Coordinates of C-alpha atoms and ligand atoms in Angstrom, one line a residue:
X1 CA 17.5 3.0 9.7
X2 CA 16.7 6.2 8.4
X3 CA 18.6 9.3 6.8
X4 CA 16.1 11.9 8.3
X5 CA 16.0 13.5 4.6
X6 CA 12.8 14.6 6.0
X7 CA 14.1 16.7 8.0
X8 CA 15.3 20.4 6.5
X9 CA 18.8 20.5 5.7
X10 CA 19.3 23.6 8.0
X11 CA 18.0 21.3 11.1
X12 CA 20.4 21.2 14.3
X13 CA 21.1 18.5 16.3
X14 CA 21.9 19.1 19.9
X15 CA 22.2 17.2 23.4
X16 CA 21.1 18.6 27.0
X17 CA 22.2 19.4 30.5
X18 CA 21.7 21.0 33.1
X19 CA 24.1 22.4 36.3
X20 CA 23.6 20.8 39.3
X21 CA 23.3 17.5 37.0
X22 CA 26.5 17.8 36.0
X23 CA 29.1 20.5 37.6
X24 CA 29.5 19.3 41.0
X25 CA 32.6 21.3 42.4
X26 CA 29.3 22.6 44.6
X27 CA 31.8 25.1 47.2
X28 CA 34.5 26.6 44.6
X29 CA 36.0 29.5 43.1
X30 CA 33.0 31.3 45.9
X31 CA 29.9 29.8 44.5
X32 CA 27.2 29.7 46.6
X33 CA 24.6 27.1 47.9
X34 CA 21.7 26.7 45.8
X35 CA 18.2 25.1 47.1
X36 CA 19.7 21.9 45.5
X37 CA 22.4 21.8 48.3
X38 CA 20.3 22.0 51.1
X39 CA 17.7 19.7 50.0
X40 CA 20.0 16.9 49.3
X41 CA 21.2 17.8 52.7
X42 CA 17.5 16.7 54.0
X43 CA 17.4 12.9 54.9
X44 CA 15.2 11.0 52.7
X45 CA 14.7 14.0 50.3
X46 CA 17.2 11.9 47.7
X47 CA 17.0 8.3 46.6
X48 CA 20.5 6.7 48.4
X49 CA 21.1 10.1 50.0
X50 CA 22.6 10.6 46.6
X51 CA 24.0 14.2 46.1
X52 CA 25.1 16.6 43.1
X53 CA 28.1 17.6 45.4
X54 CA 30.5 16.1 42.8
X55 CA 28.1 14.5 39.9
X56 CA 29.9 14.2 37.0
X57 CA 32.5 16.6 37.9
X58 CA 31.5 18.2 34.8
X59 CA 32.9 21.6 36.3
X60 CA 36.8 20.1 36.4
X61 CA 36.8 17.6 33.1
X62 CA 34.2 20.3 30.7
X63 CA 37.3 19.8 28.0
X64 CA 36.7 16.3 27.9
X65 CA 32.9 16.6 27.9
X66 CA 33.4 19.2 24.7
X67 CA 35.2 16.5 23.0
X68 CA 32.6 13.9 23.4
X69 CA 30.7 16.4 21.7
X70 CA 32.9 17.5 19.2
X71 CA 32.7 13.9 18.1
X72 CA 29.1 13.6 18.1
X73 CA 29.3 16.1 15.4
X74 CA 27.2 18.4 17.8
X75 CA 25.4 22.1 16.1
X76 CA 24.4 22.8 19.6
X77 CA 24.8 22.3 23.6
X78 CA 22.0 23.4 26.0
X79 CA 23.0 23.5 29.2
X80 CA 22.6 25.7 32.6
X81 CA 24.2 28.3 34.5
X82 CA 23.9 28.6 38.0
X83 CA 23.0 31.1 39.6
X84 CA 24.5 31.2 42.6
X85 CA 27.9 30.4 40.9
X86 CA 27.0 34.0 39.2
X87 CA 25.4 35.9 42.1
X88 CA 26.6 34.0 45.1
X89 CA 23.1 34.9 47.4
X90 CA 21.1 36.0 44.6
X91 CA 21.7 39.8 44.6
X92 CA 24.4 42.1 44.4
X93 CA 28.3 41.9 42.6
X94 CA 28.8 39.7 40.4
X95 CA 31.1 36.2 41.3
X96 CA 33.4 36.6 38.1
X97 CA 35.4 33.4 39.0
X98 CA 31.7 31.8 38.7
X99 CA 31.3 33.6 35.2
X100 CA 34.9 32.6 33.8
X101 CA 33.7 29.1 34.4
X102 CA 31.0 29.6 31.7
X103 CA 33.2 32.0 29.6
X104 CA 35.9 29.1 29.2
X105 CA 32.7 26.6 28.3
X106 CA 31.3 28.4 26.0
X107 CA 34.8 29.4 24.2
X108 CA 35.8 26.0 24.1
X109 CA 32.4 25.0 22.5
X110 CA 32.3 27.8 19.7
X111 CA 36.1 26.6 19.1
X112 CA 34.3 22.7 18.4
X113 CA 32.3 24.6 16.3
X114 CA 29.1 23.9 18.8
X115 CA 26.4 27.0 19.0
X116 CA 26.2 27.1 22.9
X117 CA 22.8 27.4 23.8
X118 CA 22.8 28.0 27.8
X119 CA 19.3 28.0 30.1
X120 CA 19.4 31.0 32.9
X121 CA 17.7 28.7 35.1
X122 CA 17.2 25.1 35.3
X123 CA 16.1 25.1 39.1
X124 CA 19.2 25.6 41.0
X125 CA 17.7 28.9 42.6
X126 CA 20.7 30.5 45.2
X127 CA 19.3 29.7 49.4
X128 CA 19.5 33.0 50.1
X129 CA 16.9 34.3 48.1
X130 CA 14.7 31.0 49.1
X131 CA 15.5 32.2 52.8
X132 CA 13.2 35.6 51.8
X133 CA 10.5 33.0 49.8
X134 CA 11.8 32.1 46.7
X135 CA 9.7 32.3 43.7
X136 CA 6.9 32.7 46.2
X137 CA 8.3 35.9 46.0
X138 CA 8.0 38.5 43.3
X139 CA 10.9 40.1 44.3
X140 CA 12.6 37.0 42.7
X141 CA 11.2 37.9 39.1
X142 CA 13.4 41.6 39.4
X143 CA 16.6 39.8 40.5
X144 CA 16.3 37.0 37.8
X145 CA 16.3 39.7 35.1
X146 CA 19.4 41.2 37.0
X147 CA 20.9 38.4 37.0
X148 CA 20.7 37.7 33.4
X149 CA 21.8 40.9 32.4
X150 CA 25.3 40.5 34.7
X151 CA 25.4 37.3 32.6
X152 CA 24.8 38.5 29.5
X153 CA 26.9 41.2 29.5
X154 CA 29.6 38.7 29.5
X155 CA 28.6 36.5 27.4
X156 CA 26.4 37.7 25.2
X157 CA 28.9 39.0 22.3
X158 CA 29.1 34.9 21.6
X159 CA 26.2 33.7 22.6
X160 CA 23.4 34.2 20.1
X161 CA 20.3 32.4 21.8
X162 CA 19.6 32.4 25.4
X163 CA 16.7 29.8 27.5
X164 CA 15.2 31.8 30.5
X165 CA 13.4 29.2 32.3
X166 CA 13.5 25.3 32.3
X167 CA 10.1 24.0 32.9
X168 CA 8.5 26.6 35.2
X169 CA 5.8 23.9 35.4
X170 CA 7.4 20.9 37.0
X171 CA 9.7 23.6 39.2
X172 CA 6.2 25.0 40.7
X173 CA 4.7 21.0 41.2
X174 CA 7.6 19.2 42.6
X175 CA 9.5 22.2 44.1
X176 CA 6.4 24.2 45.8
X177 CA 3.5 22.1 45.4
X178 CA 4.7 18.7 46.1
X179 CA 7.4 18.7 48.3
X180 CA 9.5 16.4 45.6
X181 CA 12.3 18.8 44.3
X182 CA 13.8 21.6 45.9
X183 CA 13.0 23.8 47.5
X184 CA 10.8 21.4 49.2
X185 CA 7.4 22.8 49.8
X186 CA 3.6 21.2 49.8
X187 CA 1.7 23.8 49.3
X188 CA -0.4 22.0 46.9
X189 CA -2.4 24.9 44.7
X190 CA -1.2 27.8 47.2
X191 CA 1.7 27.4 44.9
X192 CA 0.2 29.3 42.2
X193 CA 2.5 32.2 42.8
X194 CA 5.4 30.6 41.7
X195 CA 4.3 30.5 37.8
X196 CA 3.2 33.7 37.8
X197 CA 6.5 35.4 39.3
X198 CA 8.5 32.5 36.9
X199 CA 7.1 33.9 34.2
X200 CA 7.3 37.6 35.3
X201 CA 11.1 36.7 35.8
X202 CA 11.1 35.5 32.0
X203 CA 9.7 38.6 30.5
X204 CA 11.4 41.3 32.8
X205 CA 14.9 38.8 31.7
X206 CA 13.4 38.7 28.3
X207 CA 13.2 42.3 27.8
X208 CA 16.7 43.2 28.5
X209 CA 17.9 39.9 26.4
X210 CA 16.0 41.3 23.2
X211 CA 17.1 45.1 23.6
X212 CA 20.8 43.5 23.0
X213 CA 20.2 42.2 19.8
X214 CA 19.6 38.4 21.6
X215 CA 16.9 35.6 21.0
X216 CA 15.2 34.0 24.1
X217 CA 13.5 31.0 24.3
X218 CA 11.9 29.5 27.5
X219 CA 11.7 25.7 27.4
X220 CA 8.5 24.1 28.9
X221 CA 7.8 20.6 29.3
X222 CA 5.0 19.9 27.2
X223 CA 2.6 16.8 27.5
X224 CA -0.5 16.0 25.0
X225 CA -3.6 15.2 27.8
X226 CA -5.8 12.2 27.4
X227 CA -8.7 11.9 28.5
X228 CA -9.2 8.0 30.6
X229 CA -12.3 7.9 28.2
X230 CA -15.1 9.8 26.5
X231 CA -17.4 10.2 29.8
X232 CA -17.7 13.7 29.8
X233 CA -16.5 13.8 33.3
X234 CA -13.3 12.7 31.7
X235 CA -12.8 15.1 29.5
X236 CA -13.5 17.9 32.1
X237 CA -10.8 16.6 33.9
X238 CA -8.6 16.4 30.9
X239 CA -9.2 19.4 30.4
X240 CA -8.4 21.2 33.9
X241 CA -5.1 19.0 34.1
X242 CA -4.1 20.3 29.9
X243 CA -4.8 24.3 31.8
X244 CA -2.5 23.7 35.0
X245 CA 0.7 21.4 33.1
X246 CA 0.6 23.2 29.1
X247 CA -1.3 26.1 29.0
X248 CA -1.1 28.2 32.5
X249 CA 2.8 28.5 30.8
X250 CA 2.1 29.5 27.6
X251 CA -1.1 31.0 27.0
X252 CA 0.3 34.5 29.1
X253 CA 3.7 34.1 26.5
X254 CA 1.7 33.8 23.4
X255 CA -1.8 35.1 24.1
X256 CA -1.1 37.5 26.7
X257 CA -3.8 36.2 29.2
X258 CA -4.3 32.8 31.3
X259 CA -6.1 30.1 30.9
X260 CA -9.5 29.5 32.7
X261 CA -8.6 27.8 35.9
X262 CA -12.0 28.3 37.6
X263 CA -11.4 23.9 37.9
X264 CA -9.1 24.9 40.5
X265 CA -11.3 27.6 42.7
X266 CA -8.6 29.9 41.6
X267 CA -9.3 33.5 39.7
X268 CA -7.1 34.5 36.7
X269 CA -5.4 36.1 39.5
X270 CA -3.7 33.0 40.7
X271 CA -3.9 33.5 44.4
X272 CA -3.3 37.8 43.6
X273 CA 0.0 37.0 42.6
X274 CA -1.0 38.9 39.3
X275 CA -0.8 42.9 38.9
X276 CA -1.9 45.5 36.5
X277 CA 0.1 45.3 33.7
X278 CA 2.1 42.1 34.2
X279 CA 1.0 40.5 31.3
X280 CA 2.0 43.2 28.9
X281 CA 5.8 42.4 31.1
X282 CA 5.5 39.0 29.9
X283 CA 4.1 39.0 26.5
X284 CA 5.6 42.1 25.4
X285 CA 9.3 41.0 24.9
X286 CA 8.0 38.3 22.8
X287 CA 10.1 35.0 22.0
X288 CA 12.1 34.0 19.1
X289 CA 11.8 30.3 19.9
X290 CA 10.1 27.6 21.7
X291 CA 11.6 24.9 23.4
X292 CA 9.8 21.6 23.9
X293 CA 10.7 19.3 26.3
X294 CA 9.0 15.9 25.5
X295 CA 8.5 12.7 27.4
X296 CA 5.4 11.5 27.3
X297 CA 1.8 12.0 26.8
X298 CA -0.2 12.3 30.3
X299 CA -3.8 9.9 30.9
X300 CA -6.1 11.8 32.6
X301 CA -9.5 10.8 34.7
X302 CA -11.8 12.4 36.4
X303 CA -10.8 12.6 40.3
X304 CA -11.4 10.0 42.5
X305 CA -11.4 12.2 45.5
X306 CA -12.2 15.5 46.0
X307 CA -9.2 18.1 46.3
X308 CA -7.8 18.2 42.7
X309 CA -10.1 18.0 39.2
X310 CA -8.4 15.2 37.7
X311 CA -6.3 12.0 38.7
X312 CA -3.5 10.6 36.8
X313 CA -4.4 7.3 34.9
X314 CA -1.9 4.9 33.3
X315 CA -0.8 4.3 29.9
X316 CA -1.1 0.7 29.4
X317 CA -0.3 -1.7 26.6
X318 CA 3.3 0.5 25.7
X319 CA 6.8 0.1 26.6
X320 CA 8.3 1.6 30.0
X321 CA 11.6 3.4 30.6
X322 CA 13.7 1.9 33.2
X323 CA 12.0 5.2 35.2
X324 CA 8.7 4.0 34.2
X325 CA 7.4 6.7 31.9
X326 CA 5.2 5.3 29.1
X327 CA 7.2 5.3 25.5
X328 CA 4.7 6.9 23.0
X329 CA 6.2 8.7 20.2
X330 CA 3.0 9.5 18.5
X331 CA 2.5 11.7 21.4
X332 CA 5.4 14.1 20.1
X333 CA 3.4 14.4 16.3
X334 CA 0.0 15.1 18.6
X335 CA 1.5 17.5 20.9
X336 CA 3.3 19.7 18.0
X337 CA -0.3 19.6 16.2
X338 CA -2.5 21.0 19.7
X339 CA 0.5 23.6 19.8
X340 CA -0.3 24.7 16.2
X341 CA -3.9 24.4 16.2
X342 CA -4.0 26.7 19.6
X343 CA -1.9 29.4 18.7
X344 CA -1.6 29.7 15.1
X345 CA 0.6 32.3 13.6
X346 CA 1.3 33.1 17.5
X347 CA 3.4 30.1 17.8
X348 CA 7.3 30.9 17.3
X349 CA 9.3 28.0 16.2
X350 CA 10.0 25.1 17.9
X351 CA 13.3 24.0 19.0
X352 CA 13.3 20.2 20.9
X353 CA 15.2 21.1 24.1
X354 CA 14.9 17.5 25.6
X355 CA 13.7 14.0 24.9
X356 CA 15.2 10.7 25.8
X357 CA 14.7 8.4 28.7
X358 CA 16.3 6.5 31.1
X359 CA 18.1 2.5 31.0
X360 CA 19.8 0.8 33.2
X361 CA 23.9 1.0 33.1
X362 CA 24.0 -1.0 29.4
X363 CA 26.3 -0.1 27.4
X364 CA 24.3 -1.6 24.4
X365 CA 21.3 0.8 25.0
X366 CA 18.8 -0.4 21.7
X367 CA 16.5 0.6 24.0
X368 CA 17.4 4.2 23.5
X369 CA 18.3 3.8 20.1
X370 CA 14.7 2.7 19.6
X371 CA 13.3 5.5 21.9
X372 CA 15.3 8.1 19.8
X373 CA 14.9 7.2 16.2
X374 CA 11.2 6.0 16.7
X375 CA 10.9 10.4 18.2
X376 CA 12.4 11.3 15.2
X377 CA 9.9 9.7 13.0
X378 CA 6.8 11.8 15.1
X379 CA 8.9 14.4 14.7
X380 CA 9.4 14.3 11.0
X381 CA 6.2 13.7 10.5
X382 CA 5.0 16.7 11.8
X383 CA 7.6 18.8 10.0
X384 CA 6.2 16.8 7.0
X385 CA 2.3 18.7 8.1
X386 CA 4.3 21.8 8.0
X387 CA 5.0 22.7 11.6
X388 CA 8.2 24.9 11.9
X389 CA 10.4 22.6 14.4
X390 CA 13.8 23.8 13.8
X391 CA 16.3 21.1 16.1
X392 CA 16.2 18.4 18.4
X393 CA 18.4 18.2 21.4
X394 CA 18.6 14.7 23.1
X395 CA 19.0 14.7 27.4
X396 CA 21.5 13.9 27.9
X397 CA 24.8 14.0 27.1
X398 CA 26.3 12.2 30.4
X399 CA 24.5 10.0 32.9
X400 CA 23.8 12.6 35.6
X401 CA 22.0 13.8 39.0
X402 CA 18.3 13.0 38.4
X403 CA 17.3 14.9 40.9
X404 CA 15.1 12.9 43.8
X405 CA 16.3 9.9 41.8
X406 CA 19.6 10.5 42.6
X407 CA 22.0 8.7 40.4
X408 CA 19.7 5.5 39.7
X409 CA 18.0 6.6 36.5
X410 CA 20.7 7.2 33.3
X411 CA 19.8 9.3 30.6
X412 CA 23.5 9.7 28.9
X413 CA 24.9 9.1 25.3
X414 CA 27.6 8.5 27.5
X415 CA 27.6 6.2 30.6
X416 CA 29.5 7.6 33.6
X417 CA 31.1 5.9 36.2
X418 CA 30.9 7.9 39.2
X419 CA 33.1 6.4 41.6
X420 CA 36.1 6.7 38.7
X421 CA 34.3 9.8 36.2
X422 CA 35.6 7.2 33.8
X423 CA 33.1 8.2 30.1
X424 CA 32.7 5.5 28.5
X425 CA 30.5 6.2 25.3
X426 CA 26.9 3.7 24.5
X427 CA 25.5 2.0 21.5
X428 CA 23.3 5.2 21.1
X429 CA 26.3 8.0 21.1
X430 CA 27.7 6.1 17.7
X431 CA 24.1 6.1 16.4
X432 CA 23.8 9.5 17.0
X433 CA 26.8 10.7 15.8
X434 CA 25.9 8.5 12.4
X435 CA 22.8 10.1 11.9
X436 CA 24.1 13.3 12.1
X437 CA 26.6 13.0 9.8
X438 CA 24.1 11.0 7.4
X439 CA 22.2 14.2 7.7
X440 CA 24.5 16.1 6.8
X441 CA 25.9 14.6 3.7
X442 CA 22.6 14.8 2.7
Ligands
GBH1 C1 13.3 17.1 32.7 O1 12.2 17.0 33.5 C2 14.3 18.0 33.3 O2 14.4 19.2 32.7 C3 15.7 17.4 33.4 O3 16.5 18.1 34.3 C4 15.6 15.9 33.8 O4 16.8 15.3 34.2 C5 14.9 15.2 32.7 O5 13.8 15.8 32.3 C6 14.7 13.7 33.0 O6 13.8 13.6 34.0 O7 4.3 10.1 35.5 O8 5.0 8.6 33.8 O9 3.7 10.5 33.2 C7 11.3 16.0 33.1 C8 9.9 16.2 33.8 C9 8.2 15.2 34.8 C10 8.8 14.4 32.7 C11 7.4 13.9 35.1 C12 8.0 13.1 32.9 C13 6.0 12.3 34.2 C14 6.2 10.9 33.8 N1 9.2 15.0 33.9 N2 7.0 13.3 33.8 S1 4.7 9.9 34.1

């Protein structure tokens, strides 16, 4: 077991949530329905017909959740705020029973001595403004930034570091591409749109975060792209998969254009989604941090049908989650090293804003243990080559909503019950609580 003197002294530790994964509580104190609440609604569109309608009832027992962390030994939390809990339909007055919710959170965190560290929006987009198109919409980029204004004008006085987006990549696959996640649409490439006006939203939220004195960070999932083999049909489709999943959500934040997506059939344009002087709107602001969201690297072929440049290939001869994602911590020391190489002095630093995986409902979870410490290596490692990676927050805290997976794949430090909320704390939430302190007496 290692002390992690590798890692600077100054490092945070932190674990991850996110809203709908958690709060439940779904119709009080006038919140209002997200895209999450009517797509669980849709037969078949969760595993088990599984719902976040209560979760982890995160929004009733958040003082016990704080005290979990508290004994973790926490720096930071990173967790969501919905939307429609804010802006009940998207637009217009402000819900301030919805805000007191996150005011009492984040109180009760800064008085466990744990930075909160909040994301504006981790998918949970409010149905009314999906009813006018969503983030098919560019409307949706201007009422984003109004929103995070209302909310930072609350909070921001104790709140020094805000997330705009989680993952603007796999909300535009699985929520508009691929019918997986809310808000439930195929439309395959015409989907385009959505990262455009996602990032549009960022830097027009951006801008008014900064002029208060505030950092912002946006937190993409990252993923290093293989290439099946060294066929040069292989690499090209490498390639066009790397521009669609890491760079179409980066290059415009840190190089102020986007990446050549010509693969695709599809101008830099994307679909005439893009106007005259949007990308000064979305580099301008700039961003203090990056957040990283790491899972695993992605195998990439050349297609085997026509329709998309590339096909998915597997990862074979590594471990699988319970989920089945391949376990390659190397891939966490490659990806920090392509981020460096293609951006340079551009490249803020980089905060971890998620990595873990799933188990089963063990209690003894060396699996995770294993998963976690053997991240922390890469990680170090890379610090070691002199890449500027500043924390490292584990998802997640609790065993949650996954989404389409409903309650079947568990991510938590903690293991939840759901029929009784009982928390009842894993192998891996003493580990980590050891390590931080072993860090810190450093
Ligand atoms: C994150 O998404 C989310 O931010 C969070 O809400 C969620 O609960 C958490 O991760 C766990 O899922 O096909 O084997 O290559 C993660 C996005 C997209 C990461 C799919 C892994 C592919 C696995 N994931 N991806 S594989």
């Amino acid at each position: 077991m290692t002390d992690r003197h590798d890692l600077p002294p100054d490092f945070r530790w932190g674990v991850s949530t996110a809203a709908y994964q958690i709060e439940g509580a779904v119709d009080e104190d006038g919140r209002g329905r997200s895209v999450w609440d009517d797509f669980c609604d849709r037969p078949g569109a969760v595993k088990g017909g599984d719902t976040g309608r209560v979760a982890c009832d995160h929004y009733h027992r958040w003082p016990e959740d704080v005290e979990l962390m508290r004994g973790l030994g926490l720096d930071g939390y990173r967790f969501s705020i919905a939307w429609p809990r804010v802006q009940p339909t998207g637009r217009g007055a402000v819900n301030g029973a919805g805000l007191d919710f996150y005011e009492r959170l984040v109180d009760g965190l800064l008085e466990a001595g744990i930075t909160p560290l909040p994301t504006l929006f981790h998918w949970d987009l409010p149905q009314a403004l999906e009813d006018g198109g969503g983030w098919m919409q560019r409307e949706t980029a201007f009422r984003f930034a109004e929103y995070a204004d209302l909310v930072a004008d609350r909070l921001g006085d104790r709140v020094p570091a805000w997330i705009t987006l989680n993952e603007p990549f796999v909300h535009m696959v699985f929520g508009y591409a691929l019918g997986i996640h809310a808000p439930g649409h195929s439309l395959m490439l015409d989907a385009l749109p959505t990262a455009h006006h996602q990032l549009l939203g960022h830097g027009l939220a951006a801008a008014g975060l900064r002029s208060r004195g505030l950092d912002v960070l946006i937190a993409n999932n990252l993923t290093p792209v293989r290439p099946a083999s060294d066929s040069a049909e292989d690499r090209a489709a490498a390639d066009a998969y790397d521009a669609l999943h890491n760079w179409l959500f980066l290059d415009p934040l840190l190089l102020g254009r986007y990446p050549d997506l010509s693969a695709y059939g599809v101008g830099e344009d994307l679909h005439g989604a893009v106007r005259e002087g949007d990308l000064d709107l979305i580099t301008g602001p700039g961003l203090d941090g990056l957040g990283v969201n790491y899972y695993n690297p992605t195998r990439i072929a050349a297609p085997a049908d026509p329709g998309l440049p590339f096909t998915q290939a597997p990862i074979e001869g590594v471990p699988l989650t319970h989920f089945g994602w391949p376990v390659v911590p190397d891939g966490l020391h490659e990806l920090l090293h392509t981020l460096r190489a293609r951006y340079g002095d551009a490249l803020p630093p980089i905060t971890i804003t998620e990595s873990g995986c799933s188990t089963d409902e063990t209690l003894d979870d060396t699996f995770r243990i294993d998963y976690l410490a053997t991240h922390l290596d890469a990680l170090a490692r890379a610090v070691a080559d002199g890449i500027d990676v500043r924390g490292y927050y584990t998802w997640s805290l609790l065993d949650n909503f996954e989404w389409a997976e409903g309650f079947g794949e568990r991510f938590g430090l903690v293991h939840v019950d759901f029929d009784t909320q009982q928390r009842t704390p894993r192998a891996s939430y003493a580990w980590y609580r050891d390590l931080i302190a072993r860090h810190r007496a450093l």
